[in-house]
Structures are given as structure tokens and as C-alpha cells.
mmCIF file of C-alpha atoms in Angstrom:
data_model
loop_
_atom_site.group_PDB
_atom_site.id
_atom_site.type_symbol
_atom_site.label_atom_id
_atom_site.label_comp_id
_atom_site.label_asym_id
_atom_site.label_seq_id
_atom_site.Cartn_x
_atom_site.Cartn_y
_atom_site.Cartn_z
ATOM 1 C CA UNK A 327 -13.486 8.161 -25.500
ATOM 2 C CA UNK A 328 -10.038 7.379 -26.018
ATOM 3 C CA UNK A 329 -8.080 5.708 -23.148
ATOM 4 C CA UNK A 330 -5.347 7.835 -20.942
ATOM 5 C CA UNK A 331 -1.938 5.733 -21.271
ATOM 6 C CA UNK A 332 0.923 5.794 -18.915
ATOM 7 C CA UNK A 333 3.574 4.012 -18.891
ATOM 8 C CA UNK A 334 6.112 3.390 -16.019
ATOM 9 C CA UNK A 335 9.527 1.320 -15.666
ATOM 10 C CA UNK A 336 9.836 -0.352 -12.353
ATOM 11 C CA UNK A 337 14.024 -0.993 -11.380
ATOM 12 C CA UNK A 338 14.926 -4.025 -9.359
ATOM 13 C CA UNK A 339 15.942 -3.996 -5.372
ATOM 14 C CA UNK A 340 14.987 -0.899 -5.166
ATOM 15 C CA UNK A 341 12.542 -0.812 -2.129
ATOM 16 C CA UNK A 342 12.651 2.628 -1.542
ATOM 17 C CA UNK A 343 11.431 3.967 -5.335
ATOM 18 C CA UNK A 344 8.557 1.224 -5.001
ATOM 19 C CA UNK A 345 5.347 2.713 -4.622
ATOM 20 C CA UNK A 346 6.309 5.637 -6.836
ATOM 21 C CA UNK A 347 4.436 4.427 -10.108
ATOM 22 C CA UNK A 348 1.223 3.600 -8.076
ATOM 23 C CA UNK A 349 1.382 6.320 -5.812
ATOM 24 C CA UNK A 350 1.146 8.481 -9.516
ATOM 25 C CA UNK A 351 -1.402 6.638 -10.916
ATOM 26 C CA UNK A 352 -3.340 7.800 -7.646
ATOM 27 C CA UNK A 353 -2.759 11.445 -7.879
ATOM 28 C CA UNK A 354 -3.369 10.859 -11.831
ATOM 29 C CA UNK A 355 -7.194 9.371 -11.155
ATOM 30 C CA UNK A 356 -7.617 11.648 -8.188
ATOM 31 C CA UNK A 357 -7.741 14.911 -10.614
ATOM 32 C CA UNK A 358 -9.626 13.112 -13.446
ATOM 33 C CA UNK A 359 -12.085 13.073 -10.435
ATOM 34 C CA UNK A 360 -12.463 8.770 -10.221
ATOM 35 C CA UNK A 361 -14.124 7.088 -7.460
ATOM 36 C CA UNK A 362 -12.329 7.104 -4.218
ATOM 37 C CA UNK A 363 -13.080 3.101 -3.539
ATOM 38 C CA UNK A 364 -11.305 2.764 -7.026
ATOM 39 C CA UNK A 365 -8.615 4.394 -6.781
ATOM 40 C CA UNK A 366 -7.608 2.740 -3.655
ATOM 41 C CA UNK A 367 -8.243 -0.386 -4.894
ATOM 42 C CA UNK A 368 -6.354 0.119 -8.335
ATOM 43 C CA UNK A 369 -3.534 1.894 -6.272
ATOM 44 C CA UNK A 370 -3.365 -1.063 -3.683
ATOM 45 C CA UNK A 371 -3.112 -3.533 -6.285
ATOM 46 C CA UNK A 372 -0.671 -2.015 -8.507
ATOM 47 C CA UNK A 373 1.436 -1.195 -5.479
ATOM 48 C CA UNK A 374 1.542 -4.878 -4.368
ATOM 49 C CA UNK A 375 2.505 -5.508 -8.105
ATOM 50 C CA UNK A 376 5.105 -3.414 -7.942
ATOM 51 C CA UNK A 377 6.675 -4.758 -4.666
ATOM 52 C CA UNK A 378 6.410 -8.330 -6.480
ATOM 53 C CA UNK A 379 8.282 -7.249 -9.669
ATOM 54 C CA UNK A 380 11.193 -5.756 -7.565
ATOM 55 C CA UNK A 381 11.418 -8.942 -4.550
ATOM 56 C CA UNK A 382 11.072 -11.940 -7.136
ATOM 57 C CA UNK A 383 11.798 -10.540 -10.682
ATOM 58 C CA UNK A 384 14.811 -7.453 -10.644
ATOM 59 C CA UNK A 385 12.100 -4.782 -12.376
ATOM 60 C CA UNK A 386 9.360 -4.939 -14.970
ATOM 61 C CA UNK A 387 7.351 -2.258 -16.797
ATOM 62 C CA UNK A 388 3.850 -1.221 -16.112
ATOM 63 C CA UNK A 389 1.269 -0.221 -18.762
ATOM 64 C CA UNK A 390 -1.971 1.421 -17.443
ATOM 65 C CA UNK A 391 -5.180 2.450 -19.530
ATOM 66 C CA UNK A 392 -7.340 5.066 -17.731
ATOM 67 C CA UNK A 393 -11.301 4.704 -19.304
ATOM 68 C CA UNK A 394 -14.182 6.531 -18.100
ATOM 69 C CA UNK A 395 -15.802 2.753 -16.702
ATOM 70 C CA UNK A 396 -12.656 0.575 -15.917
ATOM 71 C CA UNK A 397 -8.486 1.330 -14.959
ATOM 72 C CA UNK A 398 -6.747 -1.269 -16.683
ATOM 73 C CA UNK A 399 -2.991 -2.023 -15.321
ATOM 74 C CA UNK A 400 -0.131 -5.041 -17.468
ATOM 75 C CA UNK A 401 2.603 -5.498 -15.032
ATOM 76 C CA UNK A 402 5.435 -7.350 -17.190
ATOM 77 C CA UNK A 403 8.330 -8.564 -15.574
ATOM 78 C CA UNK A 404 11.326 -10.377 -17.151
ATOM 79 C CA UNK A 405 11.497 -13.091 -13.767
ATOM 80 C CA UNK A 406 11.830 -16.635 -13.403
ATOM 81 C CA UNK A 407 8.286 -16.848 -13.276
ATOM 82 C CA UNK A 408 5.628 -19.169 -10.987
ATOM 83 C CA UNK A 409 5.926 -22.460 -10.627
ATOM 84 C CA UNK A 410 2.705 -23.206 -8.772
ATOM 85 C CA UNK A 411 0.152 -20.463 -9.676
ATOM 86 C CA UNK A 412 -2.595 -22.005 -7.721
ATOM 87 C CA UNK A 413 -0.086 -21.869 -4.526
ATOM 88 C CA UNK A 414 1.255 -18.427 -4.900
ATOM 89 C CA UNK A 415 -2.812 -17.435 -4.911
ATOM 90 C CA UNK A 416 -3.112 -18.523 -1.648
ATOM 91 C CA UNK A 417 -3.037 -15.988 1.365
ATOM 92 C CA UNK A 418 -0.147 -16.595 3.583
ATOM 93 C CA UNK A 419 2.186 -18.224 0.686
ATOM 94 C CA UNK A 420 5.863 -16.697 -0.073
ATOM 95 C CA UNK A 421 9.033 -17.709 -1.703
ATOM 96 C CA UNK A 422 9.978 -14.178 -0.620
ATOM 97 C CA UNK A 423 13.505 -14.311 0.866
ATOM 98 C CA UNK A 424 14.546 -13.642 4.583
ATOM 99 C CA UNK A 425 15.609 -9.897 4.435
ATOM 100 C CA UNK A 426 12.318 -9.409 2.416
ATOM 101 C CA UNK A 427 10.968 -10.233 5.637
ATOM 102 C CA UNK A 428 12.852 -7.439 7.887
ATOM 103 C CA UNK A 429 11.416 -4.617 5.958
ATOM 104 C CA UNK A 430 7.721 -6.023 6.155
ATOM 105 C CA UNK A 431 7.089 -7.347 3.140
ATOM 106 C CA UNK A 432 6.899 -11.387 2.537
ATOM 107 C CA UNK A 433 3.472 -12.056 4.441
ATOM 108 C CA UNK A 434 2.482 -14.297 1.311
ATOM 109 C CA UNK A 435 -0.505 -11.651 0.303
ATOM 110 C CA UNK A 436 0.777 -9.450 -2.623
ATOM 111 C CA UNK A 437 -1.274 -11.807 -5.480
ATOM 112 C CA UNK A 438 -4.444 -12.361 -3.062
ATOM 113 C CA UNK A 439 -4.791 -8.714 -2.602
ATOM 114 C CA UNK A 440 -4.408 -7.807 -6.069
ATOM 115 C CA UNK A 441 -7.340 -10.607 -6.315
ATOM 116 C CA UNK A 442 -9.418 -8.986 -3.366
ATOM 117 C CA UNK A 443 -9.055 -5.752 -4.942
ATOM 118 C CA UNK A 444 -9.296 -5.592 -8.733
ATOM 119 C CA UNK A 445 -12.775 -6.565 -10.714
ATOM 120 C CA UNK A 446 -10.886 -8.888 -13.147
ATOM 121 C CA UNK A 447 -7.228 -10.395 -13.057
ATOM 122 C CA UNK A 448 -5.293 -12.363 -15.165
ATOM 123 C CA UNK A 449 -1.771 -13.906 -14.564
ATOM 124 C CA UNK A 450 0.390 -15.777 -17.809
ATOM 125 C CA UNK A 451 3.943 -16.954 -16.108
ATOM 126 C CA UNK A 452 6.213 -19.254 -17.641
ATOM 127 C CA UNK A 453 9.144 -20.635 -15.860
ATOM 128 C CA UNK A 454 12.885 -18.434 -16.927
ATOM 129 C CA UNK A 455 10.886 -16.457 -19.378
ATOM 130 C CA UNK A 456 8.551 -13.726 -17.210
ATOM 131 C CA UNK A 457 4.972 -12.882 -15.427
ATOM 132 C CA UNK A 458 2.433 -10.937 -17.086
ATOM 133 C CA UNK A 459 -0.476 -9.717 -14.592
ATOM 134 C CA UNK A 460 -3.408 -8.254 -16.292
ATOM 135 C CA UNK A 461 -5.666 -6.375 -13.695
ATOM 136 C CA UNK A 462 -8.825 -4.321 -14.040
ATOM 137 C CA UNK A 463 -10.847 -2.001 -11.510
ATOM 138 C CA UNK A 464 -14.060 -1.064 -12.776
ATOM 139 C CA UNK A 465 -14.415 2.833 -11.640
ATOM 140 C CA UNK A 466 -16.652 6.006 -11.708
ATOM 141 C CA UNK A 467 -15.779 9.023 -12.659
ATOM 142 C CA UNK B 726 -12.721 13.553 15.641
ATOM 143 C CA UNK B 727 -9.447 14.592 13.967
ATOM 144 C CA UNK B 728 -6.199 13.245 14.527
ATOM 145 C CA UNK B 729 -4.899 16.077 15.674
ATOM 146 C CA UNK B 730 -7.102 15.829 18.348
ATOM 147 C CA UNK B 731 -6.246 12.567 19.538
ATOM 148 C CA UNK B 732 -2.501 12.653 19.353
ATOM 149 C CA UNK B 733 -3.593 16.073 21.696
ATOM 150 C CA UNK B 734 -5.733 13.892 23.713
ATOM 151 C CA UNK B 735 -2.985 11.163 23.932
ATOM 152 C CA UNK B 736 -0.058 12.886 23.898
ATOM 153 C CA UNK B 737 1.320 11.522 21.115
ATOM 154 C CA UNK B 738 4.480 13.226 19.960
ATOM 155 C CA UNK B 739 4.156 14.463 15.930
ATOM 156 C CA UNK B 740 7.338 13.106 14.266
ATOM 157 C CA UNK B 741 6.134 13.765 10.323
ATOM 158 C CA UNK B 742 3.559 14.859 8.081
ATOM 159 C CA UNK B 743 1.809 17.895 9.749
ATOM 160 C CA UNK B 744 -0.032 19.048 6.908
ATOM 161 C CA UNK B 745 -2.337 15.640 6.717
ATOM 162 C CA UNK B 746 -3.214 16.556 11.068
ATOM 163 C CA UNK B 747 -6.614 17.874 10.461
ATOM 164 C CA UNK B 748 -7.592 14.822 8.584
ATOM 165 C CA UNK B 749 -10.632 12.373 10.504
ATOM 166 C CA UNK B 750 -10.175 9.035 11.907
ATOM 167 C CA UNK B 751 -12.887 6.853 11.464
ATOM 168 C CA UNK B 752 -11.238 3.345 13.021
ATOM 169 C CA UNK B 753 -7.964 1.949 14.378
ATOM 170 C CA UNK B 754 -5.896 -0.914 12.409
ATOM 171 C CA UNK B 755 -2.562 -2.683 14.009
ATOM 172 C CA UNK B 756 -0.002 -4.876 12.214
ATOM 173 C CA UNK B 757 3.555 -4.617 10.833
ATOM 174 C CA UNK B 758 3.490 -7.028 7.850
ATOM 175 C CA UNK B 759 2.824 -4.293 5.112
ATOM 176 C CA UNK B 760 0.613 -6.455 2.649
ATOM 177 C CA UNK B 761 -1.211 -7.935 5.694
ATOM 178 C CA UNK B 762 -2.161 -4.062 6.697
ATOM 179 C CA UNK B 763 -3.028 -3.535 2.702
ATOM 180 C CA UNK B 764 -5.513 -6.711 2.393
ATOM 181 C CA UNK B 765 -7.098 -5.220 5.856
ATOM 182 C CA UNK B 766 -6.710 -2.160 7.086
ATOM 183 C CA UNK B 767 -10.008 0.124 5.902
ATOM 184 C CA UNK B 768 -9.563 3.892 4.463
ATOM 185 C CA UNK B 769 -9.672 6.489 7.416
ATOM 186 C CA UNK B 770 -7.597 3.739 9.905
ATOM 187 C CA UNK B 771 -5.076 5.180 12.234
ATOM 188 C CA UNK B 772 -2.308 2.552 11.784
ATOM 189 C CA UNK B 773 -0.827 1.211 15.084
ATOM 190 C CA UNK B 774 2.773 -0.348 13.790
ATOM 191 C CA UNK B 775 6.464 -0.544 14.389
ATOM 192 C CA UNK B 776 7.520 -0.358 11.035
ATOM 193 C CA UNK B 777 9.009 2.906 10.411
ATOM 194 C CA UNK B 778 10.105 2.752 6.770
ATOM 195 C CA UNK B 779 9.769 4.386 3.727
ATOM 196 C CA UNK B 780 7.425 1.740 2.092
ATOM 197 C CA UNK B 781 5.147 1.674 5.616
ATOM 198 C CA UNK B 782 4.683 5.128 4.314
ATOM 199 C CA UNK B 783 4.001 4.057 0.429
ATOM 200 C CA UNK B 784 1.443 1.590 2.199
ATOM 201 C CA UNK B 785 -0.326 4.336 4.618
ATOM 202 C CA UNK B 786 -1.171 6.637 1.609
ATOM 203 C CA UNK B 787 -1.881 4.050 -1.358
ATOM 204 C CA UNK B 788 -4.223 2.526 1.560
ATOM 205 C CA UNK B 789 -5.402 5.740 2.606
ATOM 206 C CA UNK B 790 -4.660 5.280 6.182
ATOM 207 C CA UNK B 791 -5.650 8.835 8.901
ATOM 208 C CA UNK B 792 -2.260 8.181 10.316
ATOM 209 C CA UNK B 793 0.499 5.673 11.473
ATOM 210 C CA UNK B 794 1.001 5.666 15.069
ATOM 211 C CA UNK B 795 4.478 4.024 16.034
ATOM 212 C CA UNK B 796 4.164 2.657 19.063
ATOM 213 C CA UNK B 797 6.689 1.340 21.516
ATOM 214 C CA UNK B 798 9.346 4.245 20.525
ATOM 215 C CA UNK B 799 9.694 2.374 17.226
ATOM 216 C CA UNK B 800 12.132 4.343 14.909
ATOM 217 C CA UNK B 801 11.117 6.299 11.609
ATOM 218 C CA UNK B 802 13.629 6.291 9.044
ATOM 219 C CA UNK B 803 15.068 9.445 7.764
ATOM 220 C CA UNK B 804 13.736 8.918 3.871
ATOM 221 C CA UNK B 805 10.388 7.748 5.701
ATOM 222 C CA UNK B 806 10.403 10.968 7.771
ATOM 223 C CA UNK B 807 10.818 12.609 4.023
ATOM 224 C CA UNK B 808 8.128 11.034 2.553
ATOM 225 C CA UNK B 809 5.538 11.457 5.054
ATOM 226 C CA UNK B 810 5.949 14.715 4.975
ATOM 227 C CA UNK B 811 5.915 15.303 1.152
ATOM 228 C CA UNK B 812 2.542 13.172 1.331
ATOM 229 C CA UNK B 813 1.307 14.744 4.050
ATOM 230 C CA UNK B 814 0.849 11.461 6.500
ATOM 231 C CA UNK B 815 1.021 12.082 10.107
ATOM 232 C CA UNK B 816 3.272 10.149 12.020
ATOM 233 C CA UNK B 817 3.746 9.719 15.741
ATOM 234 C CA UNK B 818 5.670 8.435 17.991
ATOM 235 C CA UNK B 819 4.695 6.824 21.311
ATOM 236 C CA UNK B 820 5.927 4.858 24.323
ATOM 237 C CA UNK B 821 3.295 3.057 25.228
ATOM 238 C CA UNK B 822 2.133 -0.782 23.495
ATOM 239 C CA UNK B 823 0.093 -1.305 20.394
ATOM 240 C CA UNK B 824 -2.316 -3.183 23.024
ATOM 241 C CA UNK B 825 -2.248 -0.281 24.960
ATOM 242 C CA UNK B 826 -2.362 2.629 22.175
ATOM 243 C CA UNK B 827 -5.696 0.672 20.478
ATOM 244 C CA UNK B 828 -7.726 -0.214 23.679
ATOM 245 C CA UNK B 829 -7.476 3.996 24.160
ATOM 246 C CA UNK B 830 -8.122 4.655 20.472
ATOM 247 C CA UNK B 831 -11.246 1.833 21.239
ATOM 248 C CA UNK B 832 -12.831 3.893 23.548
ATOM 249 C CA UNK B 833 -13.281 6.757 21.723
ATOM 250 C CA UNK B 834 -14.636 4.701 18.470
#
């Protein structure tokens, strides 16, 4: 069967329209009749990949593949990319600036919860050139 | 139990999202760092929180959240107040402490 692709454009410092492209890709899987646990997982990390792509990188585009077995989500930003991969993994670590902070994001978890709750991820970054994050949530339909 | 029910039981003022009232509760999460509530807060949580903004709303329906209880008369933002009620996410409003809100909703879980 082929895959379902969408494709979404994500603007920069725009808080308020975050959320939009994952919150569709919810109601998408919801009536193709997907797994609950997966779609909150696949919504949960896209989301936090979507709040990343406005705080650190002004925007990005998402491609998502829909299969019957597996939701497959490419977040590609044009940013300045990670310097220290292994650090911005770890739970409580931001470079997320101060106002960030005042609206409730910049607790330092966006990449370990797309970690906790995809089957498979993926990050290429390379400093003043972009991040690429390659996720997958295996699913049920 | 619904959350309808409680906010009856509690007297929780309804401030948004009506149409998602009749939905169950199943356990109580509290925290204002959005991500924070996304890495931990389980499906069916009512969400005890002073963050009244428009992605605190994003957050409560990508996580599946019953509803968000704002506690210590913590404001909701117009656009939030929007959203919730597009999505259908029950917000209300309460004086009382997140301490005090969650050691009632304890009692009942």
C-alpha cells in the first residue's frame, strides 16, 4: 500500500500557529482509524519538533508518510544547527532563550521526548547549514 | 467519573471548552513547563497548571489531557479561550492551590 503524504511549512516566532501541523496529523490518523497510543506519541513528538524549529531555527518544513505499520515524520529546518548533539539529548538541557521561558517552553525536553516517544529517531545537524530529524512511530491501524 | 462531575463536585468555574465536559478522568498531572507536562503527564490526566496560553492548550490535546484546571485564578488568554473551545478542552478556573486542587482530585482517584 502506498504511503499517505502530507506536507506542512512551519513559520518562525510564531508560537501561537505551533501545534497546528501536529494537531492535523492527529485528526488525519484519528479517521484512518490508527492506534490511540500512536497517535499520541507521533503527535507529541512532532509537536515538540515543531516548537524546536520555531524557538532555535525561524521555521522548517515537515514531511510525514502515513503506512499501515509505521508514521514516518522529516522535520527540516534551515537553523544554525547543534553543536553538542549528545548534550542537547539530555533531559533538562536548553539553549532556549529567556522569554522562551515565560511562555513555558525551554525545560530542556523537546529532543528527549521525541526520543521517549517515537520507535526510531534520527538527527543530521551541521553547524550554519540546518537540522534534519527523522522520526518513526510504529502504529496499528 | 466525568469531569463534569468533578468541577460540579469542586466547584470549579467552566471558563472554555464545554463540549469536551462529559469526557472521563482517569488521573491528575501538575506542572507548568509545557514539555515537562508532555514527557509526563498520561492520556485521561486532568492538568493542574497556571499556564493559560494558547500552546498549554496545543499541549492538553496533542497529550490528550481530560482537562486543564488553572488553579490559583491563573489567567486564560483570549486566543487560548478560542482554541479550547474549537478543540473541545475544558478549562477551569479556580482559587484554590495546585497542592490543594490535587490532594482533592487524590481522594477521589
Amino acid at each position: 500500500m502506498n504511503a499517505i503524504h502530507l506536507f506542512y511549512e512551519v513559520s518562525g516566532d510564531d508560537f501561537a500557529r505551533a501545534g497546528e501541523a501536529s494537531g492535523d496529523v492527529k485528526q488525519k490518523l484519528k479517521s484512518l482509524g490508527y492506534d490511540k497510543t500512536a497517535i499520541r506519541n507521533a503527535a507529541i513528538a512532532m509537536y515538540e519538533g515543531e516548537i524546536n524549529m520555531v524557538i532555535h531555527a525561524g521555521g522548517g518544513v515537515i514531511d510525514v508518510d502515513i503506512y499501515p505499520e509505521k508514521i514516518e515524520i522529516k522535520m527540516e529546518d534551515k537553523g544554525p544547527g547543534i553543536p553538542d548533539l549528545d548534550m542537547a539529548m539530555q533531559e533538562g538541557f536548553s539553549t532556549a532563550p529567556p522569554q522562551i521561558h515565560d511562555l513555558g517552553f525551554g525545560a530542556g525536553m523537546g529532543l528527549p521526548n521525541i526520543k521517549k516517544y517515537t520507535d526510531k529517531m534520527h538527527i543530521d545537524t551541521e553547524l550554519g547549514v540546518g537540522t534534519t530529524v527523522y522520526m518513526t512511530v510504529n502504529a496499528n491501524k | 467519573m466525568t469531569v463534569a462531575q468533578l468541577a460540579e463536585q469542586f466547584n470549579l468555574k467552566l471558563l472554555a471548552g464545554e463540549q469536551g465536559t462529559n469526557c472521563e478522568f482517569t488521573g491528575c498531572y501538575v506542572g507548568d513547563l509545557l514539555s515537562w507536562v508532555m514527557g509526563r503527564a498520561k492520556s485521561g490526566d486532568i492538568w493542574l497548571t497556571v499556564m493559560g496560553n494558547i500552546n498549554a492548550i496545543a499541549v492538553a490535546s496533542l497529550a490528550d489531557i481530560a482537562c486543564i484546571v488553572l488553579t490559583e485564578n491563573a489567567a486564560l488568554d483570549d486566543d487560548a479561550k478560542a482554541k479550547a473551545d474549537t478543540l473541545g478542552i475544558p478549562i477551569y478556573i479556580t482559587e484554590e492551590s495546585s497542592f490543594h486542587t490535587a490532594m482533592k482530585i487524590g481522594q477521589l482517584l
